[in-house]
């Protein structure tokens, strides 16, 4: 069975400091991984997916199959990065994909 | 373009009552998903429609939950009778069909917060 683990419920950093939100997964197949973000009073939205290998809002995430990790990183945190971040793993199902989420990490960027 | 909409935003009912949640996906999105987050736990998959057909309902907790998507447009999720443990936030998401072997990008609605007293 697939599982996504986000060990930190809350991560507090100062503005300008580096950020790393941890995500580990277990999955027997070939995983496709995502980071979703939910800003205050907004809906859950896709931040980035590993297959795209892109940087969004300064965030990057590299899939490490050896360590089964997909940590989210940003070199310099900004106040507007404060939000709830969810790591998710996709499993294909009948033309779509169902997502398995971690419990989420609340990122708080302090001035 | 309008995003995924859900109605109501909040619902407070008593144990034993019936509640129906509605989701309107983005126009043209064949895939529609329901997820649920129970207090303190992770967001969990409930089921997946492709147009009006249920493709995967492996996450539905029990037979008190019934989802429909008549005509392949909006979807409803009915809980009857509601129990205390059904309290949580119910999310709907929609997407276009998967292409090129890549997972589809799911667009989420704002969620319906259900409280069962």
Short mmCIF file of C-alpha atoms in Angstrom, two decimals:
data_model
loop_
_atom_site.label_atom_id
_atom_site.label_comp_id
_atom_site.label_asym_id
_atom_site.label_seq_id
_atom_site.Cartn_x
_atom_site.Cartn_y
_atom_site.Cartn_z
CA UNK A 1 0.00 0.00 0.00
CA UNK A 2 1.19 3.51 -0.71
CA UNK A 3 1.90 5.92 2.08
CA UNK A 4 3.15 9.50 2.35
CA UNK A 5 4.82 10.79 5.48
CA UNK A 6 5.39 14.41 6.39
CA UNK A 7 7.13 14.29 9.75
CA UNK A 8 6.71 17.95 10.68
CA UNK A 9 3.31 19.39 11.54
CA UNK A 10 4.73 22.88 11.86
CA UNK A 11 7.86 24.45 10.50
CA UNK A 12 8.76 27.96 11.53
CA UNK A 13 11.56 29.87 9.78
CA UNK A 14 12.67 33.47 9.51
CA UNK A 15 12.28 35.45 6.31
CA UNK A 16 15.29 34.92 4.09
CA UNK A 17 16.22 31.60 5.69
CA UNK A 18 16.28 28.37 3.68
CA UNK A 19 13.25 26.10 3.84
CA UNK A 20 13.03 22.35 3.55
CA UNK A 21 9.73 20.56 3.94
CA UNK A 22 10.24 16.85 4.25
CA UNK A 23 8.27 14.18 2.47
CA UNK A 24 8.90 10.44 2.38
CA UNK A 25 6.82 7.92 0.55
CA UNK A 26 6.34 4.20 0.19
CA UNK A 27 5.00 2.80 -3.04
CA UNK A 28 5.66 -0.44 -4.86
CA UNK A 29 5.29 1.00 -8.35
CA UNK A 30 6.82 3.93 -10.16
CA UNK A 31 5.66 6.98 -8.22
CA UNK A 32 4.47 10.32 -9.44
CA UNK A 33 4.71 12.91 -6.70
CA UNK A 34 3.24 16.33 -6.14
CA UNK A 35 3.34 19.20 -3.73
CA UNK A 36 0.05 20.98 -3.08
CA UNK A 37 -0.28 24.22 -1.15
CA UNK A 38 -3.20 25.82 0.66
CA UNK A 39 -2.83 29.50 1.51
CA UNK A 40 -5.03 31.01 4.19
CA UNK A 41 -8.67 31.16 3.08
CA UNK A 42 -7.82 29.74 -0.33
CA UNK A 43 -8.34 26.36 -1.93
CA UNK A 44 -5.83 23.60 -2.29
CA UNK A 45 -3.72 24.14 -5.40
CA UNK A 46 -0.94 22.35 -7.17
CA UNK A 47 2.49 23.82 -6.48
CA UNK A 48 4.68 21.46 -8.46
CA UNK A 49 5.04 17.90 -9.69
CA UNK A 50 8.24 15.93 -9.90
CA UNK A 51 7.75 14.99 -13.52
CA UNK A 52 7.93 18.63 -14.59
CA UNK A 53 11.25 19.25 -12.89
CA UNK A 54 10.50 22.96 -12.65
CA UNK A 55 10.79 25.68 -10.05
CA UNK A 56 7.59 27.34 -8.95
CA UNK A 57 7.67 30.46 -6.75
CA UNK A 58 11.29 29.60 -6.03
CA UNK A 59 10.44 26.13 -4.76
CA UNK A 60 12.01 22.96 -6.11
CA UNK A 61 11.64 19.30 -5.23
CA UNK A 62 13.75 16.39 -6.38
CA UNK A 63 12.56 12.83 -6.35
CA UNK A 64 15.11 10.60 -4.65
CA UNK A 65 14.08 7.03 -5.29
CA UNK A 66 16.91 5.61 -3.21
CA UNK A 67 15.77 7.47 -0.13
CA UNK A 68 12.10 7.45 -1.21
CA UNK A 69 11.94 11.16 -0.57
CA UNK A 70 10.51 14.22 -2.29
CA UNK A 71 11.54 17.12 -0.09
CA UNK A 72 10.41 20.64 -0.98
CA UNK A 73 13.08 23.32 -0.84
CA UNK A 74 13.43 27.04 -1.21
CA UNK A 75 16.69 28.89 -0.61
CA UNK A 76 15.17 32.08 0.80
CA UNK A 77 11.77 32.03 2.49
CA UNK A 78 9.33 34.88 1.92
CA UNK A 79 6.47 35.95 4.15
CA UNK A 80 3.96 35.01 1.43
CA UNK A 81 5.19 31.41 1.57
CA UNK A 82 3.36 30.92 4.85
CA UNK A 83 0.78 28.22 4.12
CA UNK A 84 -0.10 24.56 4.56
CA UNK A 85 1.90 22.26 2.31
CA UNK A 86 0.83 18.75 1.36
CA UNK A 87 2.93 16.13 -0.32
CA UNK A 88 0.93 13.70 -2.45
CA UNK A 89 1.55 10.52 -4.38
CA UNK A 90 -0.42 9.58 -7.44
CA UNK A 91 -1.72 6.14 -8.30
CA UNK A 92 -3.32 5.62 -11.66
CA UNK A 93 -6.95 4.57 -11.71
CA UNK A 94 -9.22 4.16 -14.71
CA UNK A 95 -8.17 7.14 -16.78
CA UNK A 96 -7.34 9.37 -13.85
CA UNK A 97 -5.22 9.24 -10.74
CA UNK A 98 -6.09 9.12 -7.09
CA UNK A 99 -3.90 11.03 -4.73
CA UNK A 100 -2.56 9.81 -1.42
CA UNK A 101 -1.75 12.79 0.77
CA UNK A 102 0.53 13.30 3.71
CA UNK A 103 -0.82 14.97 6.83
CA UNK A 104 0.61 18.31 5.77
CA UNK A 105 3.17 20.75 7.16
CA UNK A 106 2.22 24.25 8.23
CA UNK A 107 4.98 26.61 7.17
CA UNK A 108 5.22 29.85 9.07
CA UNK A 109 7.64 32.48 7.84
CA UNK A 110 8.43 35.05 10.49
CA UNK A 111 9.81 38.52 9.94
CA UNK B 1 -12.73 30.44 -16.17
CA UNK B 2 -14.74 29.42 -13.11
CA UNK B 3 -13.06 26.94 -10.84
CA UNK B 4 -14.54 23.95 -9.09
CA UNK B 5 -17.43 25.00 -6.90
CA UNK B 6 -18.93 23.21 -3.93
CA UNK B 7 -22.15 23.73 -2.07
CA UNK B 8 -22.76 24.28 0.77
CA UNK B 9 -19.59 25.70 2.26
CA UNK B 10 -20.68 24.61 5.73
CA UNK B 11 -23.28 22.17 6.97
CA UNK B 12 -24.21 21.40 10.55
CA UNK B 13 -26.58 18.49 11.06
CA UNK B 14 -27.57 16.10 13.80
CA UNK B 15 -26.62 12.49 13.95
CA UNK B 16 -29.07 10.42 11.95
CA UNK B 17 -29.96 13.16 9.50
CA UNK B 18 -29.20 13.19 5.80
CA UNK B 19 -26.93 15.63 4.05
CA UNK B 20 -26.21 16.09 0.35
CA UNK B 21 -23.07 17.81 -0.83
CA UNK B 22 -22.76 19.14 -4.35
CA UNK B 23 -19.76 19.66 -6.61
CA UNK B 24 -19.67 21.48 -9.93
CA UNK B 25 -16.46 20.68 -11.79
CA UNK B 26 -14.68 22.87 -14.28
CA UNK B 27 -16.54 22.73 -17.58
CA UNK B 28 -15.16 20.04 -19.86
CA UNK B 29 -13.44 18.08 -17.11
CA UNK B 30 -14.36 14.43 -17.40
CA UNK B 31 -12.62 13.37 -14.21
CA UNK B 32 -14.24 14.18 -10.90
CA UNK B 33 -12.87 13.13 -7.53
CA UNK B 34 -14.14 13.29 -3.97
CA UNK B 35 -11.75 13.46 -1.02
CA UNK B 36 -12.27 13.91 2.70
CA UNK B 37 -10.18 15.27 5.54
CA UNK B 38 -11.26 14.17 8.99
CA UNK B 39 -9.98 16.30 11.87
CA UNK B 40 -6.30 15.77 12.51
CA UNK B 41 -5.87 13.27 9.70
CA UNK B 42 -4.74 13.34 6.12
CA UNK B 43 -6.87 14.09 3.10
CA UNK B 44 -8.20 10.76 1.85
CA UNK B 45 -9.52 9.68 -1.50
CA UNK B 46 -13.17 8.63 -1.60
CA UNK B 47 -14.02 8.01 -5.24
CA UNK B 48 -13.43 8.89 -8.87
CA UNK B 49 -15.86 9.47 -11.73
CA UNK B 50 -15.10 9.56 -15.41
CA UNK B 51 -18.06 11.38 -16.87
CA UNK B 52 -21.03 9.65 -15.26
CA UNK B 53 -19.28 6.36 -14.53
CA UNK B 54 -17.74 5.45 -11.20
CA UNK B 55 -14.20 4.29 -11.94
CA UNK B 56 -12.99 3.74 -8.42
CA UNK B 57 -14.97 3.95 -5.21
CA UNK B 58 -12.51 2.06 -3.07
CA UNK B 59 -12.23 4.92 -0.59
CA UNK B 60 -15.90 5.18 0.29
CA UNK B 61 -16.14 4.46 4.03
CA UNK B 62 -19.38 2.45 4.02
CA UNK B 63 -22.78 2.17 2.40
CA UNK B 64 -24.08 5.26 4.15
CA UNK B 65 -22.26 7.24 1.47
CA UNK B 66 -23.71 7.49 -2.02
CA UNK B 67 -22.17 9.48 -4.86
CA UNK B 68 -23.77 10.24 -8.17
CA UNK B 69 -22.88 12.16 -11.27
CA UNK B 70 -25.92 12.15 -13.48
CA UNK B 71 -25.23 13.35 -17.01
CA UNK B 72 -21.54 13.58 -16.33
CA UNK B 73 -21.68 17.16 -15.08
CA UNK B 74 -22.14 18.00 -11.40
CA UNK B 75 -21.85 15.40 -8.69
CA UNK B 76 -23.58 14.87 -5.38
CA UNK B 77 -22.38 13.03 -2.31
CA UNK B 78 -25.12 11.97 0.07
CA UNK B 79 -24.54 10.78 3.61
CA UNK B 80 -27.51 8.92 5.07
CA UNK B 81 -27.76 8.58 8.00
CA UNK B 82 -24.91 10.79 9.15
CA UNK B 83 -22.75 9.68 12.09
CA UNK B 84 -20.43 11.70 14.31
CA UNK B 85 -17.32 10.32 12.62
CA UNK B 86 -18.46 11.71 9.27
CA UNK B 87 -17.52 15.21 10.38
CA UNK B 88 -14.76 16.72 8.32
CA UNK B 89 -14.04 18.69 5.18
CA UNK B 90 -15.16 17.16 1.91
CA UNK B 91 -13.22 18.22 -1.15
CA UNK B 92 -14.09 17.81 -4.77
CA UNK B 93 -11.54 17.98 -7.58
CA UNK B 94 -11.79 17.78 -11.33
CA UNK B 95 -9.37 17.26 -14.18
CA UNK B 96 -9.10 16.67 -17.87
CA UNK B 97 -8.29 13.17 -19.08
CA UNK B 98 -4.78 11.93 -18.49
CA UNK B 99 -2.47 12.24 -21.48
CA UNK B 100 0.89 10.78 -22.33
CA UNK B 101 0.96 8.52 -19.31
CA UNK B 102 1.28 11.48 -16.95
CA UNK B 103 -1.06 11.97 -14.04
CA UNK B 104 -3.76 14.56 -14.62
CA UNK B 105 -3.62 17.86 -12.77
CA UNK B 106 -6.47 18.01 -10.31
CA UNK B 107 -8.16 21.33 -9.51
CA UNK B 108 -9.74 21.44 -6.10
CA UNK B 109 -12.88 23.10 -4.87
CA UNK B 110 -12.98 25.07 -1.62
CA UNK B 111 -14.46 22.16 0.29
CA UNK B 112 -17.60 21.63 2.35
CA UNK B 113 -17.14 21.57 6.10
CA UNK B 114 -19.56 19.04 7.56
CA UNK B 115 -20.25 18.94 11.28
CA UNK B 116 -22.37 16.14 12.69
CA UNK B 117 -23.60 16.78 16.24
#
